[in-house]
PDB file of C-alpha atoms and ligand atoms in Angstrom:
ATOM      1  CA  UNK A  93     -25.337   5.688   7.435  1.00 71.00           C
ATOM      2  CA  UNK A  94     -22.639   4.810   4.836  1.00 92.00           C
ATOM      3  CA  UNK A  95     -20.483   2.580   7.892  1.00 94.00           C
ATOM      4  CA  UNK A  96     -23.542   0.908   9.377  1.00 94.00           C
ATOM      5  CA  UNK A  97     -25.071   0.217   5.199  1.00 96.00           C
ATOM      6  CA  UNK A  98     -21.281  -1.288   4.513  1.00 97.00           C
ATOM      7  CA  UNK A  99     -20.929  -2.898   7.475  1.00 96.00           C
ATOM      8  CA  UNK A 100     -24.010  -4.884   6.631  1.00 96.00           C
ATOM      9  CA  UNK A 101     -23.160  -5.375   3.213  1.00 97.00           C
ATOM     10  CA  UNK A 102     -19.556  -7.264   4.258  1.00 96.00           C
ATOM     11  CA  UNK A 103     -21.776  -9.659   6.058  1.00 95.00           C
ATOM     12  CA  UNK A 104     -24.373 -10.410   3.507  1.00 96.00           C
ATOM     13  CA  UNK A 105     -21.407 -10.684   0.773  1.00 96.00           C
ATOM     14  CA  UNK A 106     -20.064 -14.200   0.182  1.00 93.00           C
ATOM     15  CA  UNK A 107     -17.506 -13.129  -1.959  1.00 97.00           C
ATOM     16  CA  UNK A 108     -16.199  -9.574  -0.721  1.00 98.00           C
ATOM     17  CA  UNK A 109     -12.912  -8.132  -3.023  1.00 98.00           C
ATOM     18  CA  UNK A 110     -10.739  -4.988  -1.585  1.00 98.00           C
ATOM     19  CA  UNK A 111      -9.120  -3.233  -3.953  1.00 98.00           C
ATOM     20  CA  UNK A 112      -6.522  -0.446  -2.523  1.00 98.00           C
ATOM     21  CA  UNK A 113      -4.160   2.644  -3.720  1.00 98.00           C
ATOM     22  CA  UNK A 114      -1.810   5.250  -1.790  1.00 97.00           C
ATOM     23  CA  UNK A 115      -4.369   6.115   0.236  1.00 97.00           C
ATOM     24  CA  UNK A 116      -4.310   2.947   2.212  1.00 98.00           C
ATOM     25  CA  UNK A 117      -0.742   3.652   3.028  1.00 97.00           C
ATOM     26  CA  UNK A 118      -1.105   7.713   4.154  1.00 97.00           C
ATOM     27  CA  UNK A 119      -1.501   6.612   8.225  1.00 97.00           C
ATOM     28  CA  UNK A 120       1.670   4.993   8.098  1.00 97.00           C
ATOM     29  CA  UNK A 121       3.456   7.957   7.096  1.00 94.00           C
ATOM     30  CA  UNK A 122       3.632   7.131   3.140  1.00 93.00           C
ATOM     31  CA  UNK A 123       2.537   9.944   1.094  1.00 90.00           C
ATOM     32  CA  UNK A 124      -0.079   8.958  -1.542  1.00 91.00           C
ATOM     33  CA  UNK A 125       0.553  10.715  -5.217  1.00 87.00           C
ATOM     34  CA  UNK A 126      -2.456  13.444  -5.749  1.00 83.00           C
ATOM     35  CA  UNK A 127      -3.612  14.416  -3.059  1.00 82.00           C
ATOM     36  CA  UNK A 128      -2.270  17.864  -2.005  1.00 80.00           C
ATOM     37  CA  UNK A 129       0.333  16.610   0.290  1.00 78.00           C
ATOM     38  CA  UNK A 130       1.598  13.615  -2.340  1.00 78.00           C
ATOM     39  CA  UNK A 131       4.788  12.851  -4.151  1.00 78.00           C
ATOM     40  CA  UNK A 132       3.034  14.327  -7.351  1.00 73.00           C
ATOM     41  CA  UNK A 133       3.394  17.717  -5.717  1.00 72.00           C
ATOM     42  CA  UNK A 134       6.098  19.096  -7.375  1.00 75.00           C
ATOM     43  CA  UNK A 135       7.254  15.724  -9.313  1.00 78.00           C
ATOM     44  CA  UNK A 136       5.798  15.426 -13.062  1.00 78.00           C
ATOM     45  CA  UNK A 137       5.684  11.705 -12.600  1.00 74.00           C
ATOM     46  CA  UNK A 138       6.405  10.857 -16.030  1.00 71.00           C
ATOM     47  CA  UNK A 139       9.340  12.283 -15.250  1.00 77.00           C
ATOM     48  CA  UNK A 140      10.567   9.908 -12.436  1.00 88.00           C
ATOM     49  CA  UNK A 141       7.926   6.670 -12.636  1.00 92.00           C
ATOM     50  CA  UNK A 142       8.093   6.233 -16.139  1.00 93.00           C
ATOM     51  CA  UNK A 143      10.547   3.952 -18.345  1.00 93.00           C
ATOM     52  CA  UNK A 144      11.895   7.332 -20.265  1.00 92.00           C
ATOM     53  CA  UNK A 145      13.162   8.039 -16.540  1.00 93.00           C
ATOM     54  CA  UNK A 146      14.821   5.311 -16.185  1.00 95.00           C
ATOM     55  CA  UNK A 147      16.586   5.283 -19.238  1.00 94.00           C
ATOM     56  CA  UNK A 148      16.989   8.690 -19.872  1.00 93.00           C
ATOM     57  CA  UNK A 149      16.777  10.620 -16.364  1.00 92.00           C
ATOM     58  CA  UNK A 150      18.459   7.587 -14.129  1.00 94.00           C
ATOM     59  CA  UNK A 151      19.283  10.087 -11.262  1.00 93.00           C
ATOM     60  CA  UNK A 152      16.305  11.363 -10.406  1.00 92.00           C
ATOM     61  CA  UNK A 153      14.572   8.560 -11.327  1.00 94.00           C
ATOM     62  CA  UNK A 154      17.293   6.147  -8.696  1.00 96.00           C
ATOM     63  CA  UNK A 155      16.768   8.957  -6.148  1.00 93.00           C
ATOM     64  CA  UNK A 156      13.193   8.825  -5.810  1.00 92.00           C
ATOM     65  CA  UNK A 157      13.053   5.158  -5.322  1.00 95.00           C
ATOM     66  CA  UNK A 158      15.994   4.982  -2.892  1.00 96.00           C
ATOM     67  CA  UNK A 159      14.360   7.314  -0.741  1.00 93.00           C
ATOM     68  CA  UNK A 160      11.122   5.412  -0.529  1.00 94.00           C
ATOM     69  CA  UNK A 161      12.577   2.120  -0.445  1.00 97.00           C
ATOM     70  CA  UNK A 162      14.774   3.677   2.430  1.00 96.00           C
ATOM     71  CA  UNK A 163      11.902   4.909   4.292  1.00 93.00           C
ATOM     72  CA  UNK A 164      10.129   1.349   4.119  1.00 94.00           C
ATOM     73  CA  UNK A 165      12.386   0.631   7.264  1.00 92.00           C
ATOM     74  CA  UNK A 166      10.472   2.739   9.651  1.00 93.00           C
ATOM     75  CA  UNK A 167       7.165   2.256   8.023  1.00 95.00           C
ATOM     76  CA  UNK A 168       4.648  -0.148   9.953  1.00 97.00           C
ATOM     77  CA  UNK A 169       0.773  -1.363   8.727  1.00 98.00           C
ATOM     78  CA  UNK A 170      -1.945   0.708  10.462  1.00 98.00           C
ATOM     79  CA  UNK A 171      -5.230  -0.957  12.039  1.00 98.00           C
ATOM     80  CA  UNK A 172      -6.353  -0.577   8.489  1.00 98.00           C
ATOM     81  CA  UNK A 173      -4.385  -2.808   7.706  1.00 98.00           C
ATOM     82  CA  UNK A 174      -4.187  -5.136  10.442  1.00 98.00           C
ATOM     83  CA  UNK A 175      -8.004  -5.112  10.218  1.00 98.00           C
ATOM     84  CA  UNK A 176      -8.532  -6.209   6.159  1.00 98.00           C
ATOM     85  CA  UNK A 177      -5.936  -9.190   7.387  1.00 98.00           C
ATOM     86  CA  UNK A 178      -8.313 -10.052   9.937  1.00 98.00           C
ATOM     87  CA  UNK A 179     -11.160 -10.042   7.536  1.00 98.00           C
ATOM     88  CA  UNK A 180      -9.444 -12.106   5.399  1.00 98.00           C
ATOM     89  CA  UNK A 181      -8.711 -14.835   8.310  1.00 98.00           C
ATOM     90  CA  UNK A 182     -12.343 -14.970   9.373  1.00 96.00           C
ATOM     91  CA  UNK A 183     -13.299 -15.091   5.519  1.00 96.00           C
ATOM     92  CA  UNK A 184     -15.084 -11.978   5.216  1.00 97.00           C
ATOM     93  CA  UNK A 185     -12.248 -10.765   2.245  1.00 98.00           C
ATOM     94  CA  UNK A 186     -11.372 -13.046  -0.499  1.00 98.00           C
ATOM     95  CA  UNK A 187      -8.317 -10.943  -2.128  1.00 98.00           C
ATOM     96  CA  UNK A 188      -6.685  -7.551  -1.711  1.00 98.00           C
ATOM     97  CA  UNK A 189      -5.553  -6.205  -5.277  1.00 98.00           C
ATOM     98  CA  UNK A 190      -3.254  -3.722  -4.417  1.00 98.00           C
ATOM     99  CA  UNK A 191      -2.042  -0.814  -6.993  1.00 98.00           C
ATOM    100  CA  UNK A 192       0.721  -0.433  -3.620  1.00 98.00           C
ATOM    101  CA  UNK A 193       4.039  -1.457  -4.151  1.00 98.00           C
ATOM    102  CA  UNK A 194       4.663  -1.364  -0.132  1.00 98.00           C
ATOM    103  CA  UNK A 195       3.951  -4.402   0.799  1.00 98.00           C
ATOM    104  CA  UNK A 196       1.836  -3.265   3.824  1.00 98.00           C
ATOM    105  CA  UNK A 197      -1.016  -5.570   3.191  1.00 98.00           C
ATOM    106  CA  UNK A 198       1.141  -8.458   3.595  1.00 98.00           C
ATOM    107  CA  UNK A 199       2.937  -7.019   6.631  1.00 98.00           C
ATOM    108  CA  UNK A 200       0.240  -7.042   8.292  1.00 98.00           C
ATOM    109  CA  UNK A 201      -0.767 -10.618   7.702  1.00 98.00           C
ATOM    110  CA  UNK A 202      -3.064 -10.269   4.327  1.00 98.00           C
ATOM    111  CA  UNK A 203      -2.431 -13.468   2.902  1.00 98.00           C
ATOM    112  CA  UNK A 204      -3.911 -13.274  -0.630  1.00 98.00           C
ATOM    113  CA  UNK A 205      -2.610 -10.055  -2.217  1.00 98.00           C
ATOM    114  CA  UNK A 206      -1.972  -8.835  -5.817  1.00 98.00           C
ATOM    115  CA  UNK A 207       0.143  -6.319  -6.742  1.00 98.00           C
ATOM    116  CA  UNK A 208      -1.075  -4.669  -9.783  1.00 98.00           C
ATOM    117  CA  UNK A 209       1.917  -2.031  -9.667  1.00 98.00           C
ATOM    118  CA  UNK A 210       4.893  -4.447  -8.477  1.00 98.00           C
ATOM    119  CA  UNK A 211       6.721  -4.091  -5.486  1.00 98.00           C
ATOM    120  CA  UNK A 212       9.770  -1.928  -4.621  1.00 98.00           C
ATOM    121  CA  UNK A 213      11.283  -4.405  -2.093  1.00 97.00           C
ATOM    122  CA  UNK A 214      13.089  -6.227  -4.896  1.00 98.00           C
ATOM    123  CA  UNK A 215      14.860  -5.227  -8.118  1.00 98.00           C
ATOM    124  CA  UNK A 216      16.007  -6.662 -11.142  1.00 98.00           C
ATOM    125  CA  UNK A 217      18.443  -5.418 -13.943  1.00 98.00           C
ATOM    126  CA  UNK A 218      16.920  -3.673 -16.562  1.00 97.00           C
ATOM    127  CA  UNK A 219      19.213  -4.947 -19.236  1.00 97.00           C
ATOM    128  CA  UNK A 220      19.364  -8.962 -18.446  1.00 97.00           C
ATOM    129  CA  UNK A 221      15.973  -9.157 -15.945  1.00 97.00           C
ATOM    130  CA  UNK A 222      18.192 -11.107 -13.553  1.00 97.00           C
ATOM    131  CA  UNK A 223      17.524 -10.154  -9.907  1.00 98.00           C
ATOM    132  CA  UNK A 224      19.616  -8.091  -8.400  1.00 98.00           C
ATOM    133  CA  UNK A 225      20.616  -7.194  -4.460  1.00 98.00           C
ATOM    134  CA  UNK A 226      18.604  -4.329  -2.995  1.00 98.00           C
ATOM    135  CA  UNK A 227      22.221  -2.945  -1.741  1.00 98.00           C
ATOM    136  CA  UNK A 228      23.704  -3.064  -5.260  1.00 98.00           C
ATOM    137  CA  UNK A 229      20.464  -0.901  -6.332  1.00 98.00           C
ATOM    138  CA  UNK A 230      21.066   1.535  -3.250  1.00 98.00           C
ATOM    139  CA  UNK A 231      24.576   2.058  -3.782  1.00 98.00           C
ATOM    140  CA  UNK A 232      23.339   2.723  -7.602  1.00 97.00           C
ATOM    141  CA  UNK A 233      25.719   0.036  -8.709  1.00 98.00           C
ATOM    142  CA  UNK A 234      25.311  -1.332 -12.241  1.00 97.00           C
ATOM    143  CA  UNK A 235      24.325  -5.263 -13.111  1.00 98.00           C
ATOM    144  CA  UNK A 236      26.885  -7.457 -11.936  1.00 96.00           C
ATOM    145  CA  UNK A 237      25.893  -9.834 -14.571  1.00 95.00           C
ATOM    146  CA  UNK A 238      25.783  -7.234 -17.700  1.00 97.00           C
ATOM    147  CA  UNK A 239      26.493  -3.621 -16.333  1.00 97.00           C
ATOM    148  CA  UNK A 240      23.004  -2.951 -16.708  1.00 97.00           C
ATOM    149  CA  UNK A 241      20.826  -0.227 -14.695  1.00 97.00           C
ATOM    150  CA  UNK A 242      19.134  -2.031 -11.674  1.00 98.00           C
ATOM    151  CA  UNK A 243      15.392  -0.341 -11.374  1.00 98.00           C
ATOM    152  CA  UNK A 244      12.706  -1.753  -8.338  1.00 98.00           C
ATOM    153  CA  UNK A 245       9.883  -4.450  -9.678  1.00 98.00           C
ATOM    154  CA  UNK A 246       7.615  -2.238  -9.756  1.00 98.00           C
ATOM    155  CA  UNK A 247       5.194  -1.181 -12.817  1.00 98.00           C
ATOM    156  CA  UNK A 248       6.175   2.030 -14.384  1.00 97.00           C
ATOM    157  CA  UNK A 249       4.069   4.533 -16.318  1.00 94.00           C
ATOM    158  CA  UNK A 250       4.271   2.522 -20.257  1.00 91.00           C
ATOM    159  CA  UNK A 251       4.299  -0.882 -18.913  1.00 96.00           C
ATOM    160  CA  UNK A 252       2.404  -3.641 -18.626  1.00 97.00           C
ATOM    161  CA  UNK A 253       1.137  -5.165 -15.244  1.00 98.00           C
ATOM    162  CA  UNK A 254       1.861  -8.160 -14.003  1.00 98.00           C
ATOM    163  CA  UNK A 255      -0.217 -10.922 -16.028  1.00 98.00           C
ATOM    164  CA  UNK A 256      -1.177 -13.102 -13.271  1.00 98.00           C
ATOM    165  CA  UNK A 257      -1.752 -10.538 -10.927  1.00 98.00           C
ATOM    166  CA  UNK A 258      -3.812  -8.932 -13.604  1.00 98.00           C
ATOM    167  CA  UNK A 259      -6.015 -11.860 -14.705  1.00 98.00           C
ATOM    168  CA  UNK A 260      -6.398 -12.867 -10.967  1.00 98.00           C
ATOM    169  CA  UNK A 261      -7.753  -9.456 -10.080  1.00 98.00           C
ATOM    170  CA  UNK A 262      -9.933  -9.574 -13.057  1.00 97.00           C
ATOM    171  CA  UNK A 263     -11.332 -13.082 -12.471  1.00 97.00           C
ATOM    172  CA  UNK A 264     -11.662 -12.249  -8.549  1.00 97.00           C
ATOM    173  CA  UNK A 265     -13.383  -8.942  -9.222  1.00 97.00           C
ATOM    174  CA  UNK A 266     -15.502 -10.114 -11.774  1.00 96.00           C
ATOM    175  CA  UNK A 267     -16.902 -12.816  -9.875  1.00 95.00           C
ATOM    176  CA  UNK A 268     -17.416 -10.451  -6.333  1.00 97.00           C
ATOM    177  CA  UNK A 269     -20.467  -9.904  -4.759  1.00 97.00           C
ATOM    178  CA  UNK A 270     -18.811  -6.834  -3.651  1.00 98.00           C
ATOM    179  CA  UNK A 271     -15.852  -4.619  -4.256  1.00 98.00           C
ATOM    180  CA  UNK A 272     -14.570  -2.527  -1.929  1.00 98.00           C
ATOM    181  CA  UNK A 273     -12.392   0.384  -3.276  1.00 98.00           C
ATOM    182  CA  UNK A 274     -10.104   2.275  -0.214  1.00 98.00           C
ATOM    183  CA  UNK A 275      -7.637   4.864  -0.787  1.00 98.00           C
ATOM    184  CA  UNK A 276      -7.321   5.858  -4.684  1.00 98.00           C
ATOM    185  CA  UNK A 277      -8.446   8.277  -6.780  1.00 96.00           C
ATOM    186  CA  UNK A 278      -8.853   6.119  -9.514  1.00 97.00           C
ATOM    187  CA  UNK A 279      -6.633   8.117 -12.366  1.00 94.00           C
ATOM    188  CA  UNK A 280      -4.678   5.368 -13.492  1.00 94.00           C
ATOM    189  CA  UNK A 281      -5.318   3.041 -16.036  1.00 96.00           C
ATOM    190  CA  UNK A 282      -6.328  -0.158 -16.382  1.00 97.00           C
ATOM    191  CA  UNK A 283      -6.654  -0.422 -12.843  1.00 98.00           C
ATOM    192  CA  UNK A 284      -9.280   2.188 -12.584  1.00 98.00           C
ATOM    193  CA  UNK A 285     -11.405  -0.161 -14.940  1.00 97.00           C
ATOM    194  CA  UNK A 286     -11.442  -2.807 -12.442  1.00 97.00           C
ATOM    195  CA  UNK A 287     -14.781  -1.609  -9.970  1.00 95.00           C
ATOM    196  CA  UNK A 288     -17.077  -1.463 -13.192  1.00 93.00           C
ATOM    197  CA  UNK A 289     -16.021  -5.096 -14.537  1.00 95.00           C
ATOM    198  CA  UNK A 290     -17.866  -6.832 -11.013  1.00 92.00           C
ATOM    199  CA  UNK A 291     -21.424  -7.867 -10.882  1.00 92.00           C
ATOM    200  CA  UNK A 292     -21.665  -7.000  -7.584  1.00 95.00           C
ATOM    201  CA  UNK A 293     -22.267  -3.911  -5.263  1.00 97.00           C
ATOM    202  CA  UNK A 294     -18.993  -1.378  -5.222  1.00 98.00           C
ATOM    203  CA  UNK A 295     -18.343   0.897  -2.616  1.00 98.00           C
ATOM    204  CA  UNK A 296     -15.297   3.291  -2.234  1.00 98.00           C
ATOM    205  CA  UNK A 297     -13.891   4.566   0.950  1.00 98.00           C
ATOM    206  CA  UNK A 298     -11.583   7.335   0.177  1.00 98.00           C
ATOM    207  CA  UNK A 299     -10.787  10.941   1.537  1.00 97.00           C
ATOM    208  CA  UNK A 300     -12.273  13.030  -0.956  1.00 96.00           C
ATOM    209  CA  UNK A 301     -14.372  12.875  -3.864  1.00 97.00           C
ATOM    210  CA  UNK A 302     -12.946  10.775  -7.171  1.00 97.00           C
ATOM    211  CA  UNK A 303     -14.086  11.408 -11.108  1.00 96.00           C
ATOM    212  CA  UNK A 304     -15.474   8.035 -11.180  1.00 97.00           C
ATOM    213  CA  UNK A 305     -17.711   8.288  -7.377  1.00 97.00           C
ATOM    214  CA  UNK A 306     -21.256   8.650  -9.754  1.00 97.00           C
ATOM    215  CA  UNK A 307     -20.490   4.941 -10.287  1.00 97.00           C
ATOM    216  CA  UNK A 308     -20.154   3.598  -7.106  1.00 98.00           C
ATOM    217  CA  UNK A 309     -23.374   1.841  -5.431  1.00 97.00           C
ATOM    218  CA  UNK A 310     -22.093   3.296  -1.876  1.00 98.00           C
ATOM    219  CA  UNK A 311     -19.716   6.273  -1.438  1.00 98.00           C
ATOM    220  CA  UNK A 312     -17.884   7.127   1.968  1.00 98.00           C
ATOM    221  CA  UNK A 313     -15.607   9.948   2.414  1.00 97.00           C
ATOM    222  CA  UNK A 314     -13.362   9.302   5.184  1.00 97.00           C
ATOM    223  CA  UNK A 315      -9.469   8.058   6.489  1.00 97.00           C
ATOM    224  CA  UNK A 316      -9.231   4.058   5.954  1.00 98.00           C
ATOM    225  CA  UNK A 317      -8.046   3.321   9.118  1.00 97.00           C
ATOM    226  CA  UNK A 318     -10.509   4.870  11.212  1.00 96.00           C
ATOM    227  CA  UNK A 319     -13.440   3.953   8.883  1.00 97.00           C
ATOM    228  CA  UNK A 320     -12.510   0.760   8.687  1.00 98.00           C
ATOM    229  CA  UNK A 321     -11.839   0.323  12.313  1.00 96.00           C
ATOM    230  CA  UNK A 322     -15.401   1.889  12.882  1.00 94.00           C
ATOM    231  CA  UNK A 323     -17.343  -0.951  10.801  1.00 94.00           C
ATOM    232  CA  UNK A 324     -14.921  -3.717  12.418  1.00 91.00           C
ATOM    233  CA  UNK A 325     -16.927  -2.655  15.657  1.00 86.00           C
TER     234      UNK A 325
HETATM  235  C1  BV8 B  79      -0.300   0.384 -18.982  1.00 53.47           C
HETATM  236  C2  BV8 B  79       4.458   3.493 -10.421  1.00 53.47           C
HETATM  237  C3  BV8 B  79      -0.796  -1.064 -20.834  1.00 53.47           C
HETATM  238  C4  BV8 B  79       5.086   2.605  -8.763  1.00 53.47           C
HETATM  239  C5  BV8 B  79       2.795   3.856 -11.083  1.00 53.47           C
HETATM  240  C6  BV8 B  79      -3.838   8.834 -21.051  1.00 53.47           C
HETATM  241  C7  BV8 B  79      -4.984   8.660 -20.680  1.00 53.47           C
HETATM  242  C8  BV8 B  79      -4.915   7.568 -20.087  1.00 53.47           C
HETATM  243  C9  BV8 B  79      -4.676   6.476 -19.801  1.00 53.47           C
HETATM  244  C10 BV8 B  79      -2.983   6.713 -20.256  1.00 53.47           C
HETATM  245  C11 BV8 B  79      -2.425   7.646 -21.026  1.00 53.47           C
HETATM  246  N1  BV8 B  79      -1.497   7.917 -20.945  1.00 53.47           N
HETATM  247  C12 BV8 B  79      -1.145   6.406 -20.834  1.00 53.47           C
HETATM  248  C13 BV8 B  79      -2.228   5.707 -20.199  1.00 53.47           C
HETATM  249  C14 BV8 B  79      -1.479   4.897 -19.114  1.00 53.47           C
HETATM  250  C15 BV8 B  79      -1.336   4.896 -17.863  1.00 53.47           C
HETATM  251  C16 BV8 B  79      -2.048   5.871 -16.946  1.00 53.47           C
HETATM  252  O1  BV8 B  79      -3.351   5.416 -16.637  1.00 53.47           O
HETATM  253  N2  BV8 B  79      -1.331   7.053 -17.298  1.00 53.47           N
HETATM  254  C17 BV8 B  79      -2.247   7.914 -16.451  1.00 53.47           C
HETATM  255  C18 BV8 B  79      -1.841   8.140 -14.849  1.00 53.47           C
HETATM  256  C19 BV8 B  79      -2.955   9.250 -17.342  1.00 53.47           C
HETATM  257  N3  BV8 B  79      -1.070   3.502 -17.394  1.00 53.47           N
HETATM  258  C20 BV8 B  79       0.228   2.968 -17.344  1.00 53.47           C
HETATM  259  O2  BV8 B  79       1.074   3.308 -17.993  1.00 53.47           O
HETATM  260  C21 BV8 B  79      -0.010   1.140 -16.680  1.00 53.47           C
HETATM  261  N4  BV8 B  79       0.398   0.422 -17.900  1.00 53.47           N
HETATM  262  O3  BV8 B  79      -1.465   0.916 -19.214  1.00 53.47           O
HETATM  263  O4  BV8 B  79      -0.193  -0.520 -20.009  1.00 53.47           O
HETATM  264  C22 BV8 B  79      -1.705  -2.026 -20.066  1.00 53.47           C
HETATM  265  C23 BV8 B  79      -3.192  -1.755 -20.850  1.00 53.47           C
HETATM  266  C24 BV8 B  79      -4.089  -2.916 -20.789  1.00 53.47           C
HETATM  267  C25 BV8 B  79      -3.706  -3.745 -19.821  1.00 53.47           C
HETATM  268  C26 BV8 B  79      -2.493  -3.828 -18.935  1.00 53.47           C
HETATM  269  C27 BV8 B  79      -1.355  -3.271 -19.759  1.00 53.47           C
HETATM  270  C28 BV8 B  79       0.745   1.604 -15.725  1.00 53.47           C
HETATM  271  C29 BV8 B  79       0.770   1.828 -14.408  1.00 53.47           C
HETATM  272  C30 BV8 B  79       1.174   2.120 -13.274  1.00 53.47           C
HETATM  273  C31 BV8 B  79       1.934   2.938 -12.890  1.00 53.47           C
HETATM  274  N5  BV8 B  79       2.844   3.045 -12.180  1.00 53.47           N
HETATM  275  N6  BV8 B  79       3.774   3.756  -9.866  1.00 53.47           N
HETATM  276  C32 BV8 B  79       5.444   3.058  -7.786  1.00 53.47           C
HETATM  277  O5  BV8 B  79       6.216   3.918  -8.118  1.00 53.47           O
HETATM  278  O6  BV8 B  79       4.490   3.152  -6.850  1.00 53.47           O
HETATM  279  S1  BV8 B  79       1.437   4.772 -10.821  1.00 53.47           S
HETATM  280  C33 BV8 B  79       0.945   4.989  -9.246  1.00 53.47           C
HETATM  281  O7  BV8 B  79      -0.705   5.499  -9.239  1.00 53.47           O
HETATM  282  C34 BV8 B  79       1.332   4.148  -8.171  1.00 53.47           C
HETATM  283  O8  BV8 B  79       1.395   2.527  -8.895  1.00 53.47           O
HETATM  284  C35 BV8 B  79       0.157   4.357  -7.569  1.00 53.47           C
HETATM  285  O9  BV8 B  79      -0.465   3.170  -6.337  1.00 53.47           O
HETATM  286  C36 BV8 B  79      -0.788   4.606  -8.713  1.00 53.47           C
HETATM  287  C37 BV8 B  79      -2.292   5.291  -8.403  1.00 53.47           C
HETATM  288  O10 BV8 B  79      -2.368   6.173  -7.658  1.00 53.47           O
HETATM  289  P1  BV8 B  79      -3.570   6.310  -6.550  1.00 53.47           P
HETATM  290  O11 BV8 B  79      -3.081   4.936  -5.658  1.00 53.47           O
HETATM  291  O12 BV8 B  79      -4.591   6.479  -6.669  1.00 53.47           O
HETATM  292  O13 BV8 B  79      -3.036   7.253  -5.283  1.00 53.47           O
HETATM  293  P2  BV8 B  79      -3.462   8.918  -5.527  1.00 53.47           P
HETATM  294  O14 BV8 B  79      -2.513   9.998  -4.827  1.00 53.47           O
HETATM  295  O15 BV8 B  79      -3.478   9.386  -6.745  1.00 53.47           O
HETATM  296  O16 BV8 B  79      -4.979   8.831  -4.673  1.00 53.47           O
HETATM  297  C38 BV8 B  79      -4.683   8.113  -3.220  1.00 53.47           C
HETATM  298  C39 BV8 B  79      -6.561   8.740  -2.823  1.00 53.47           C
HETATM  299  O17 BV8 B  79      -6.348   8.412  -1.574  1.00 53.47           O
HETATM  300  C40 BV8 B  79      -6.538  10.375  -2.817  1.00 53.47           C
HETATM  301  O18 BV8 B  79      -7.684  10.425  -3.463  1.00 53.47           O
HETATM  302  C41 BV8 B  79      -6.540  10.594  -1.433  1.00 53.47           C
HETATM  303  O19 BV8 B  79      -7.473  11.702  -1.349  1.00 53.47           O
HETATM  304  C42 BV8 B  79      -6.856   9.087  -1.030  1.00 53.47           C
HETATM  305  N7  BV8 B  79      -6.014   9.232   0.682  1.00 53.47           N
HETATM  306  C43 BV8 B  79      -5.454   9.515   1.311  1.00 53.47           C
HETATM  307  N8  BV8 B  79      -5.218   9.685   2.550  1.00 53.47           N
HETATM  308  C44 BV8 B  79      -6.476   8.381   2.601  1.00 53.47           C
HETATM  309  C45 BV8 B  79      -7.104   8.513   1.375  1.00 53.47           C
HETATM  310  N9  BV8 B  79      -8.189   7.797   1.566  1.00 53.47           N
HETATM  311  C46 BV8 B  79      -8.211   7.241   2.556  1.00 53.47           C
HETATM  312  N10 BV8 B  79      -7.600   7.454   3.481  1.00 53.47           N
HETATM  313  C47 BV8 B  79      -6.479   8.093   4.012  1.00 53.47           C
HETATM  314  N11 BV8 B  79      -6.163   7.922   4.852  1.00 53.47           N
END
């Protein structure tokens, strides 16, 4: 029932926005964070994905991010990413606002992608903010300009979100007829506030229940790729 209803809402909606999280990338082989097989199963996010980690535990910070960056060379978008890109081309989806930093939506062909938590595909110097070479970051070299520490262009815990992406996501979701949330536990602020600002319908497609399920008009528990394929058929 849920899948048929979502397919109908997608057709009826004149303005659909998709909001994704790490669960959108697990079928491409990238672990998520908080489910049983996620990154945080035995790493405290504060010790690796925070400003404090960057400043006080650089070896751990560097290992966490360089591991994920190197893994990207073997990672491909899955059918779910490709379907969302196809829906954008057919006018069914206006934009994808994502918490993911892996670039898989863009690799699948989605054009209007808002990276709310930045990207691990580029790096900069924490000291002088200059863009830096990925090879220098992976080789743990200091910034060639100021000698500062290099870091990926992700939003670490405690950092502000990129203003343009945040404002654009807010504007799109506010005016949407349908917001489809896919593969996120909705535990990270302020992105977890976005679904509630829409005036339209909100649906969530997630492998397991979240603390926010009760606020949704439609809840589908299932795998992103498989479920999107069933809707697309
Ligand atoms: C900010 C770096 C001010 C990038 C990340 C106390 C209480 C409340 C809030 C706070 C607090 N103390 C501090 C805060 C704020 C803090 C926060 O929210 N902390 C939480 C965790 C307590 N937030 C911040 O610091 C943010 N900045 O607040 O600045 C501000 C104020 C207003 C406006 C603007 C700014 C910065 C947050 C960004 C942190 N960066 N990572 C990286 O390395 O990737 S967070 C990290 O979590 C990732 O970015 C990730 O994307 C994000 C969210 O996680 P999810 O994507 O939801 O992943 P998760 O594993 O949790 O869930 C995946 C789900 O998918 C699971 O449910 C699973 O079942 C499901 N799934 C798995 N496979 C599939 C599937 N579903 C379907 N199909 C599948 N195949």
